């Protein structure tokens, strides 16, 4: 069973920073596009950022210039560095891994979610 293990959420004041981590197995990490999504209360889950296995990144307009996604291949881990946090960044943040294997087809895995709360 594939696991995405997230860590790093918490409570921070507006303007502060947090770093989220998401670790998975090597066989998934090496081929997957990794991403972070978030879901605020009463809202739909939305894309925050993604990074391909080759390192190409994509960001939601709302976080550009404030958030940075990165991959550490030696640790099979993806990070989300969040800076200049705003109260509207408050949400449960989910890690995602998706891709395709030759024998088993497409996959799409989710972490358990980690709460990020930004106080004003």
mmCIF file of C-alpha atoms in Angstrom:
data_model
loop_
_atom_site.group_PDB
_atom_site.id
_atom_site.type_symbol
_atom_site.label_atom_id
_atom_site.label_comp_id
_atom_site.label_asym_id
_atom_site.label_seq_id
_atom_site.Cartn_x
_atom_site.Cartn_y
_atom_site.Cartn_z
ATOM 1 C CA UNK A 1 0.000 0.000 0.000
ATOM 2 C CA UNK A 2 1.412 3.328 -1.069
ATOM 3 C CA UNK A 3 1.761 5.921 1.647
ATOM 4 C CA UNK A 4 2.328 9.620 1.483
ATOM 5 C CA UNK A 5 3.466 10.797 4.892
ATOM 6 C CA UNK A 6 3.009 14.495 5.502
ATOM 7 C CA UNK A 7 4.388 16.672 8.267
ATOM 8 C CA UNK A 8 5.031 20.293 9.128
ATOM 9 C CA UNK A 9 1.645 21.898 9.531
ATOM 10 C CA UNK A 10 0.731 24.096 12.443
ATOM 11 C CA UNK A 11 -0.305 27.521 13.653
ATOM 12 C CA UNK A 12 1.569 30.614 12.499
ATOM 13 C CA UNK A 13 0.966 34.330 12.537
ATOM 14 C CA UNK A 14 0.317 36.236 9.342
ATOM 15 C CA UNK A 15 3.579 37.033 7.609
ATOM 16 C CA UNK A 16 5.251 33.954 9.022
ATOM 17 C CA UNK A 17 6.605 30.843 7.363
ATOM 18 C CA UNK A 18 6.069 27.094 7.478
ATOM 19 C CA UNK A 19 7.556 24.165 5.622
ATOM 20 C CA UNK A 20 5.533 21.084 4.790
ATOM 21 C CA UNK A 21 7.109 17.751 3.923
ATOM 22 C CA UNK A 22 5.727 14.724 2.140
ATOM 23 C CA UNK A 23 7.643 11.460 1.919
ATOM 24 C CA UNK A 24 6.816 8.389 -0.098
ATOM 25 C CA UNK A 25 8.456 5.292 -1.495
ATOM 26 C CA UNK A 26 11.275 5.510 -4.008
ATOM 27 C CA UNK A 27 9.470 3.636 -6.759
ATOM 28 C CA UNK A 28 6.627 6.130 -6.654
ATOM 29 C CA UNK A 29 8.663 9.261 -6.052
ATOM 30 C CA UNK A 30 11.040 8.624 -8.934
ATOM 31 C CA UNK A 31 8.294 8.661 -11.558
ATOM 32 C CA UNK A 32 5.525 10.737 -10.011
ATOM 33 C CA UNK A 33 4.510 14.290 -10.425
ATOM 34 C CA UNK A 34 4.152 15.525 -6.858
ATOM 35 C CA UNK A 35 1.836 18.251 -5.749
ATOM 36 C CA UNK A 36 0.210 20.091 -2.906
ATOM 37 C CA UNK A 37 -3.468 20.858 -2.734
ATOM 38 C CA UNK A 38 -5.480 22.555 -0.026
ATOM 39 C CA UNK A 39 -9.041 22.628 1.195
ATOM 40 C CA UNK A 40 -10.424 25.383 3.358
ATOM 41 C CA UNK A 41 -13.645 24.912 5.348
ATOM 42 C CA UNK A 42 -16.666 25.084 3.086
ATOM 43 C CA UNK A 43 -14.561 25.224 -0.061
ATOM 44 C CA UNK A 44 -13.473 22.760 -2.700
ATOM 45 C CA UNK A 45 -9.991 21.316 -2.754
ATOM 46 C CA UNK A 46 -7.734 23.442 -4.919
ATOM 47 C CA UNK A 47 -4.347 23.101 -6.518
ATOM 48 C CA UNK A 48 -1.517 24.917 -4.776
ATOM 49 C CA UNK A 49 1.535 23.736 -6.684
ATOM 50 C CA UNK A 50 3.016 20.793 -8.556
ATOM 51 C CA UNK A 51 6.453 19.588 -9.554
ATOM 52 C CA UNK A 52 7.202 16.959 -12.176
ATOM 53 C CA UNK A 53 9.778 14.216 -11.827
ATOM 54 C CA UNK A 54 12.005 16.406 -13.984
ATOM 55 C CA UNK A 55 11.603 19.400 -11.723
ATOM 56 C CA UNK A 56 9.178 21.533 -13.706
ATOM 57 C CA UNK A 57 6.940 23.526 -11.359
ATOM 58 C CA UNK A 58 3.515 25.085 -11.531
ATOM 59 C CA UNK A 59 1.863 27.413 -9.005
ATOM 60 C CA UNK A 60 -1.567 28.781 -8.343
ATOM 61 C CA UNK A 61 -1.653 32.528 -8.870
ATOM 62 C CA UNK A 62 -2.604 33.052 -5.235
ATOM 63 C CA UNK A 63 0.704 31.624 -3.980
ATOM 64 C CA UNK A 64 3.174 32.688 -6.665
ATOM 65 C CA UNK A 65 6.150 34.453 -5.164
ATOM 66 C CA UNK A 66 5.309 33.218 -1.658
ATOM 67 C CA UNK A 67 5.387 29.426 -1.862
ATOM 68 C CA UNK A 68 8.128 27.199 -3.242
ATOM 69 C CA UNK A 69 7.886 23.502 -4.033
ATOM 70 C CA UNK A 70 10.994 21.357 -4.226
ATOM 71 C CA UNK A 71 12.023 17.703 -4.406
ATOM 72 C CA UNK A 72 14.810 15.955 -2.541
ATOM 73 C CA UNK A 73 15.403 12.786 -4.479
ATOM 74 C CA UNK A 74 17.755 11.238 -1.932
ATOM 75 C CA UNK A 75 14.951 11.305 0.643
ATOM 76 C CA UNK A 76 12.012 10.659 -1.686
ATOM 77 C CA UNK A 77 10.495 13.796 -0.240
ATOM 78 C CA UNK A 78 8.765 16.848 -1.600
ATOM 79 C CA UNK A 79 8.666 20.099 0.331
ATOM 80 C CA UNK A 80 6.418 23.104 0.334
ATOM 81 C CA UNK A 81 8.084 26.203 1.715
ATOM 82 C CA UNK A 82 5.428 28.761 2.558
ATOM 83 C CA UNK A 83 6.366 32.344 3.306
ATOM 84 C CA UNK A 84 4.473 35.584 3.819
ATOM 85 C CA UNK A 85 1.520 33.527 4.960
ATOM 86 C CA UNK A 86 -1.923 35.084 4.976
ATOM 87 C CA UNK A 87 -5.056 34.129 6.909
ATOM 88 C CA UNK A 88 -6.599 33.022 3.608
ATOM 89 C CA UNK A 89 -3.902 30.342 3.355
ATOM 90 C CA UNK A 90 -5.564 28.567 6.258
ATOM 91 C CA UNK A 91 -6.596 25.111 5.082
ATOM 92 C CA UNK A 92 -5.838 21.431 5.255
ATOM 93 C CA UNK A 93 -2.948 20.797 2.899
ATOM 94 C CA UNK A 94 -2.777 17.500 1.029
ATOM 95 C CA UNK A 95 0.159 15.928 -0.726
ATOM 96 C CA UNK A 96 -0.502 14.180 -4.039
ATOM 97 C CA UNK A 97 1.506 11.818 -6.208
ATOM 98 C CA UNK A 98 0.318 10.913 -9.675
ATOM 99 C CA UNK A 99 1.785 9.270 -12.715
ATOM 100 C CA UNK A 100 1.760 6.160 -14.774
ATOM 101 C CA UNK A 101 3.643 2.897 -14.698
ATOM 102 C CA UNK A 102 4.165 0.674 -17.703
ATOM 103 C CA UNK A 103 2.607 -2.415 -16.146
ATOM 104 C CA UNK A 104 0.009 -1.031 -13.730
ATOM 105 C CA UNK A 105 -1.232 2.060 -15.531
ATOM 106 C CA UNK A 106 -2.150 5.339 -13.910
ATOM 107 C CA UNK A 107 -1.900 6.053 -10.191
ATOM 108 C CA UNK A 108 -3.089 8.922 -8.029
ATOM 109 C CA UNK A 109 -2.285 8.872 -4.324
ATOM 110 C CA UNK A 110 -3.119 11.291 -1.513
ATOM 111 C CA UNK A 111 -1.696 12.016 1.878
ATOM 112 C CA UNK A 112 -3.779 12.261 5.028
ATOM 113 C CA UNK A 113 -3.639 16.046 5.118
ATOM 114 C CA UNK A 114 -1.992 18.471 7.496
ATOM 115 C CA UNK A 115 -3.638 21.535 8.998
ATOM 116 C CA UNK A 116 -2.151 24.965 8.385
ATOM 117 C CA UNK A 117 -3.689 27.809 10.348
ATOM 118 C CA UNK A 118 -2.618 31.412 9.834
ATOM 119 C CA UNK A 119 -3.769 33.876 12.467
ATOM 120 C CA UNK A 120 -4.255 37.563 11.722
#
